[in-house]
Amino acid sequence: MPPRTSIEEFRELLKSSNRVLALCGAGLSAASGLPTFRGAGGLWRNHEPTSLATPTAFKRDPALVWLFYAWRRHMALKANPNRGHYALAELAKKKDDFLCLTQNVDGLSPRAGHPEAKLKLLHGSILDNKCFNDNCDYIDRNNLSDPVCPALAPAAEDYPPGQTIPLLDPYVPAPSIKVEDLLHCPQCKTGLLRPGVVWFNEPLDKQMLADIDNWILQGPIDIMLVVGTAAVVFPAAGYTQQAIDQGAIVAVVNPDPESGEGLIDEDFFFQGDASELLPKLFEGVIGKMDEHGKIL
């Protein structure tokens, strides 16, 4: 039997539910117009983006890595939260025992007003800066400066639609940036600041993971929402099964029809854009939402 697709049935379940866990991925931010991590063509200035997202790359060329992330910061700050972000934020406010886990680093969920205590940033935030020194715990949270420092101004320039951005053109030399002009740690005075995201070959925050596990084990979970993610990378991939083990009914929201595979007949699958579907799915709890994400 295929999973359920009735919005009305889901609304009734949500209204009667106490504990709800949500796991969100890039599909949540798609309607905000953010480019994917890899960008057009899968490369960034002929660099594989994954090759820039490592501590080794930062040690080797911190200016290049910072240019990449300063450009991504600029795109994130230009974007606005969409109705999906606002709907999740409103649901978090209405449901006392709600927790949202997001794999996104774009900062759009916090900007939508999602209560901090009910949001776990699995991979950190591109709007945070932290010291690269292992023995220094300095973090500058939610820095909205654009550019993040004067030396990185080329990454925060806008150009007319259709015009190739020089920073993204591999045939245009990258701006020359001195390491001494990058952000330095004000606490230890010796380390460079780096983007506050989790890079490849780095562990996720142990305390955050422990807090999530403790929440999951506190009691039965009524609904496991999986929004805009295939949830194939651990530990995110394991949270759906943990929720099922706690009795959860799974509800997947994703434009990809294959993302509903593996669901059973008591689960739900809603194929489409999260920014359009989440306000409809949550309407019985949060009320009607206008096109700007405001509750009517």
Short mmCIF file of C-alpha atoms in Angstrom, two decimals:
data_model
loop_
_atom_site.label_atom_id
_atom_site.label_comp_id
_atom_site.label_asym_id
_atom_site.label_seq_id
_atom_site.Cartn_x
_atom_site.Cartn_y
_atom_site.Cartn_z
CA MET A 1 0.00 0.00 0.00
CA PRO A 2 1.33 3.49 -0.86
CA PRO A 3 1.61 6.21 1.81
CA ARG A 4 -1.25 8.58 2.45
CA THR A 5 -1.48 11.89 0.57
CA SER A 6 -4.48 13.52 2.25
CA ILE A 7 -3.77 17.01 3.59
CA GLU A 8 -6.92 16.85 5.74
CA GLU A 9 -5.83 13.58 7.36
CA PHE A 10 -2.42 15.02 8.14
CA ARG A 11 -3.92 18.19 9.62
CA GLU A 12 -6.02 16.10 11.99
CA LEU A 13 -2.99 14.07 13.02
CA LEU A 14 -0.90 17.19 13.59
CA LYS A 15 -3.60 18.84 15.72
CA SER A 16 -3.74 15.81 18.02
CA SER A 17 0.04 15.33 18.17
CA ASN A 18 2.25 16.33 21.08
CA ARG A 19 5.83 15.46 20.10
CA VAL A 20 6.95 16.35 16.58
CA LEU A 21 10.45 16.02 15.12
CA ALA A 22 11.39 17.70 11.82
CA LEU A 23 14.45 17.11 9.66
CA CYS A 24 15.08 19.69 6.92
CA GLY A 25 17.45 19.90 3.97
CA ALA A 26 18.25 22.06 0.96
CA GLY A 27 14.76 21.65 -0.50
CA LEU A 28 13.39 23.87 2.27
CA SER A 29 15.44 26.82 0.99
CA ALA A 30 14.95 26.16 -2.73
CA ALA A 31 12.07 28.64 -3.02
CA SER A 32 14.29 31.35 -1.52
CA GLY A 33 16.39 31.19 -4.67
CA LEU A 34 19.65 30.04 -3.12
CA PRO A 35 22.08 28.30 -5.47
CA THR A 36 23.07 24.79 -4.54
CA PHE A 37 26.28 24.11 -2.65
CA ARG A 38 28.03 23.23 -5.89
CA GLY A 39 26.62 26.11 -7.91
CA ALA A 40 26.04 26.21 -11.64
CA GLY A 41 27.98 23.59 -13.53
CA GLY A 42 29.07 21.84 -10.35
CA LEU A 43 32.26 23.88 -9.95
CA TRP A 44 33.30 27.15 -8.32
CA ARG A 45 36.12 28.85 -10.27
CA ASN A 46 37.10 25.38 -11.53
CA HIS A 47 37.34 24.14 -7.95
CA GLU A 48 35.24 21.26 -6.70
CA PRO A 49 33.38 22.95 -3.81
CA THR A 50 33.87 19.92 -1.60
CA SER A 51 37.63 20.41 -1.97
CA LEU A 52 37.30 23.89 -0.42
CA ALA A 53 35.20 22.72 2.51
CA THR A 54 37.98 21.13 4.55
CA PRO A 55 40.39 22.23 7.29
CA THR A 56 43.26 21.24 4.99
CA ALA A 57 42.05 23.62 2.27
CA PHE A 58 41.80 26.45 4.81
CA LYS A 59 45.34 25.84 6.03
CA ARG A 60 46.61 25.78 2.46
CA ASP A 61 44.77 28.87 1.15
CA PRO A 62 42.54 30.64 3.67
CA ALA A 63 41.92 33.57 1.31
CA LEU A 64 40.49 31.33 -1.42
CA VAL A 65 38.30 29.42 1.03
CA TRP A 66 37.06 32.68 2.54
CA LEU A 67 36.23 34.06 -0.92
CA PHE A 68 34.08 30.99 -1.58
CA TYR A 69 32.26 31.30 1.74
CA ALA A 70 31.96 35.09 1.57
CA TRP A 71 30.17 34.65 -1.77
CA ARG A 72 27.86 32.03 -0.24
CA ARG A 73 27.22 34.34 2.73
CA HIS A 74 26.33 37.15 0.35
CA MET A 75 23.84 34.93 -1.48
CA ALA A 76 22.32 33.78 1.82
CA LEU A 77 21.96 37.33 3.12
CA LYS A 78 20.38 38.47 -0.17
CA ALA A 79 17.82 35.67 0.08
CA ASN A 80 14.74 35.87 2.28
CA PRO A 81 13.09 33.13 4.31
CA ASN A 82 10.20 31.59 2.40
CA ARG A 83 6.76 30.48 3.60
CA GLY A 84 8.15 27.06 4.47
CA HIS A 85 10.62 28.57 6.93
CA TYR A 86 7.90 30.74 8.46
CA ALA A 87 5.46 27.83 8.72
CA LEU A 88 8.00 25.73 10.63
CA ALA A 89 8.78 28.67 12.91
CA GLU A 90 5.08 29.13 13.68
CA LEU A 91 4.60 25.41 14.32
CA ALA A 92 7.55 25.51 16.74
CA LYS A 93 5.83 28.33 18.62
CA LYS A 94 2.52 26.43 18.80
CA LYS A 95 3.85 23.01 19.75
CA ASP A 96 5.60 22.87 23.11
CA ASP A 97 7.39 19.60 22.34
CA PHE A 98 8.69 20.32 18.82
CA LEU A 99 12.25 20.05 17.58
CA CYS A 100 13.60 20.94 14.14
CA LEU A 101 16.92 19.60 12.88
CA THR A 102 18.26 21.41 9.83
CA GLN A 103 21.16 20.46 7.59
CA ASN A 104 21.07 23.95 6.04
CA VAL A 105 23.75 26.48 6.95
CA ASP A 106 22.07 29.47 5.24
CA GLY A 107 20.66 31.08 8.40
CA LEU A 108 17.16 31.39 6.91
CA SER A 109 15.37 29.43 9.66
CA PRO A 110 16.66 31.70 12.46
CA ARG A 111 15.85 34.76 10.34
CA ALA A 112 12.28 33.45 10.02
CA GLY A 113 11.98 33.68 13.79
CA HIS A 114 12.30 29.98 14.58
CA PRO A 115 12.72 29.70 18.37
CA GLU A 116 16.39 28.99 19.06
CA ALA A 117 15.66 26.32 21.66
CA LYS A 118 13.65 24.32 19.10
CA LEU A 119 16.18 24.46 16.27
CA LYS A 120 19.39 22.46 15.92
CA LEU A 121 21.83 23.54 13.19
CA LEU A 122 23.41 20.18 12.40
CA HIS A 123 26.07 21.62 10.11
CA GLY A 124 26.51 25.01 11.76
CA SER A 125 25.78 28.41 10.23
CA ILE A 126 27.49 30.31 7.45
CA LEU A 127 26.68 33.49 9.40
CA ASP A 128 28.85 32.38 12.34
CA ASN A 129 32.63 32.87 12.47
CA LYS A 130 34.82 30.85 14.79
CA CYS A 131 38.49 30.59 15.62
CA PHE A 132 40.50 28.10 13.59
CA ASN A 133 42.73 27.31 16.58
CA ASP A 134 41.64 24.03 18.17
CA ASN A 135 42.36 25.30 21.67
CA CYS A 136 40.29 28.49 21.29
CA ASP A 137 36.50 28.43 21.67
CA TYR A 138 35.72 31.91 20.31
CA ILE A 139 32.55 32.12 18.17
CA ASP A 140 31.05 35.25 16.63
CA ARG A 141 27.41 34.22 16.13
CA ASN A 142 24.95 35.50 13.56
CA ASN A 143 27.26 38.07 11.99
CA LEU A 144 25.20 39.83 9.30
CA SER A 145 28.03 42.00 7.94
CA ASP A 146 28.31 41.84 4.16
CA PRO A 147 31.14 41.69 3.29
CA VAL A 148 32.25 39.99 6.46
CA CYS A 149 35.48 42.03 6.27
CA PRO A 150 36.70 44.72 3.81
CA ALA A 151 39.22 42.41 2.13
CA LEU A 152 36.37 40.15 1.00
CA ALA A 153 34.34 42.94 -0.64
CA PRO A 154 34.68 41.37 -4.15
CA ALA A 155 32.51 38.49 -2.94
CA ALA A 156 29.69 40.83 -1.96
CA GLU A 157 29.30 42.73 -5.22
CA ASP A 158 26.14 42.51 -7.32
CA TYR A 159 25.96 42.63 -11.09
CA PRO A 160 23.09 42.98 -13.60
CA PRO A 161 21.23 39.77 -14.47
CA GLY A 162 22.94 37.84 -17.24
CA GLN A 163 26.35 39.36 -16.59
CA THR A 164 29.07 36.95 -15.52
CA ILE A 165 30.27 37.77 -12.04
CA PRO A 166 34.06 38.23 -12.16
CA LEU A 167 34.50 36.27 -8.94
CA LEU A 168 32.78 33.26 -10.52
CA ASP A 169 34.68 33.47 -13.80
CA PRO A 170 37.66 31.07 -13.66
CA TYR A 171 39.33 33.01 -16.49
CA VAL A 172 39.44 36.19 -14.41
CA PRO A 173 42.23 36.11 -11.80
CA ALA A 174 40.93 35.78 -8.25
CA PRO A 175 41.29 38.91 -6.12
CA SER A 176 44.62 39.06 -4.34
CA ILE A 177 43.97 38.99 -0.60
CA LYS A 178 46.61 39.04 2.10
CA VAL A 179 46.15 36.67 5.01
CA GLU A 180 46.77 39.52 7.44
CA ASP A 181 43.69 41.28 6.03
CA LEU A 182 41.37 38.37 6.83
CA LEU A 183 39.42 38.07 10.08
CA HIS A 184 41.57 37.29 13.12
CA CYS A 185 40.43 36.00 16.47
CA PRO A 186 39.97 38.78 19.06
CA GLN A 187 40.21 36.27 21.91
CA CYS A 188 43.41 34.29 21.38
CA LYS A 189 44.96 36.95 19.08
CA THR A 190 46.78 34.26 17.07
CA GLY A 191 44.19 32.35 15.08
CA LEU A 192 42.31 33.21 11.93
CA LEU A 193 38.54 33.21 12.05
CA ARG A 194 36.88 30.69 9.74
CA PRO A 195 33.27 30.07 8.66
CA GLY A 196 31.23 28.48 11.43
CA VAL A 197 30.12 25.50 9.36
CA VAL A 198 31.01 21.83 9.72
CA TRP A 199 33.54 20.92 7.07
CA PHE A 200 34.28 17.50 5.63
CA ASN A 201 36.44 15.44 7.97
CA GLU A 202 35.08 17.34 10.98
CA PRO A 203 32.73 15.90 13.61
CA LEU A 204 29.38 17.44 14.45
CA ASP A 205 29.07 19.14 17.82
CA LYS A 206 28.99 16.43 20.49
CA GLN A 207 26.79 18.36 22.91
CA MET A 208 24.26 19.13 20.19
CA LEU A 209 24.09 15.46 19.19
CA ALA A 210 23.65 14.44 22.81
CA ASP A 211 20.84 16.98 23.25
CA ILE A 212 19.05 15.61 20.16
CA ASP A 213 19.38 12.01 21.34
CA ASN A 214 18.07 12.97 24.79
CA TRP A 215 15.05 14.70 23.23
CA ILE A 216 14.26 11.70 21.05
CA LEU A 217 14.45 9.30 24.00
CA GLN A 218 12.21 11.38 26.26
CA GLY A 219 9.10 9.59 25.05
CA PRO A 220 6.94 8.55 22.11
CA ILE A 221 7.18 10.72 18.99
CA ASP A 222 3.96 11.33 17.08
CA ILE A 223 5.23 12.70 13.76
CA MET A 224 8.58 12.68 11.94
CA LEU A 225 8.60 15.41 9.28
CA VAL A 226 11.23 15.01 6.56
CA VAL A 227 11.36 18.19 4.47
CA GLY A 228 13.44 18.73 1.33
CA THR A 229 16.11 16.13 2.02
CA ALA A 230 16.89 12.61 0.97
CA ALA A 231 18.31 12.12 4.49
CA VAL A 232 21.01 9.72 3.28
CA VAL A 233 24.01 11.18 5.15
CA PHE A 234 24.54 10.22 8.78
CA PRO A 235 23.74 11.20 11.44
CA ALA A 236 20.73 12.83 9.75
CA ALA A 237 19.84 9.55 8.02
CA GLY A 238 19.49 7.83 11.39
CA TYR A 239 17.01 10.25 12.95
CA THR A 240 14.04 9.05 10.91
CA GLN A 241 14.59 5.48 12.05
CA GLN A 242 15.06 6.62 15.65
CA ALA A 243 11.76 8.47 15.45
CA ILE A 244 10.05 5.41 13.97
CA ASP A 245 11.45 3.36 16.84
CA GLN A 246 9.71 5.86 19.13
CA GLY A 247 6.39 5.27 17.35
CA ALA A 248 6.44 8.15 14.84
CA ILE A 249 4.37 8.37 11.68
CA VAL A 250 6.64 9.70 8.93
CA ALA A 251 5.56 12.59 6.67
CA VAL A 252 7.83 13.40 3.72
CA VAL A 253 7.60 16.69 1.82
CA ASN A 254 9.73 16.65 -1.32
CA PRO A 255 9.34 17.36 -5.05
CA ASP A 256 11.23 14.16 -5.89
CA PRO A 257 8.79 11.23 -6.18
CA GLU A 258 11.54 8.77 -5.26
CA SER A 259 11.90 10.37 -1.82
CA GLY A 260 8.67 8.63 -0.82
CA GLU A 261 10.16 5.18 -1.29
CA GLY A 262 10.21 3.04 1.81
CA LEU A 263 7.17 4.69 3.38
CA ILE A 264 4.34 2.47 4.61
CA ASP A 265 0.60 2.97 4.30
CA GLU A 266 0.24 4.82 7.61
CA ASP A 267 2.88 7.37 6.60
CA PHE A 268 2.35 10.46 4.43
CA PHE A 269 4.02 11.65 1.24
CA PHE A 270 3.43 15.13 -0.18
CA GLN A 271 5.15 15.75 -3.51
CA GLY A 272 5.91 19.40 -4.13
CA ASP A 273 7.55 22.59 -2.92
CA ALA A 274 7.90 22.91 0.86
CA SER A 275 7.16 26.66 0.69
CA GLU A 276 3.73 25.88 -0.75
CA LEU A 277 2.90 22.67 1.10
CA LEU A 278 3.99 23.36 4.70
CA PRO A 279 1.62 26.33 5.25
CA LYS A 280 -1.26 24.15 3.98
CA LEU A 281 -0.25 21.14 6.07
CA PHE A 282 0.11 23.18 9.27
CA GLU A 283 -2.95 25.42 8.74
CA GLY A 284 -5.07 23.67 11.35
CA VAL A 285 -2.47 24.52 14.02
CA ILE A 286 -0.90 27.81 12.91
CA GLY A 287 -3.81 29.37 10.98
CA LYS A 288 -3.82 30.70 7.43
CA MET A 289 -0.63 32.29 6.09
CA ASP A 290 -0.39 35.02 3.47
CA GLU A 291 2.04 34.99 0.55
CA HIS A 292 4.67 36.80 2.62
CA GLY A 293 4.67 34.27 5.46
CA LYS A 294 2.52 36.29 7.85
CA ILE A 295 -0.30 34.64 9.79
CA LEU A 296 -3.67 36.20 8.87
#
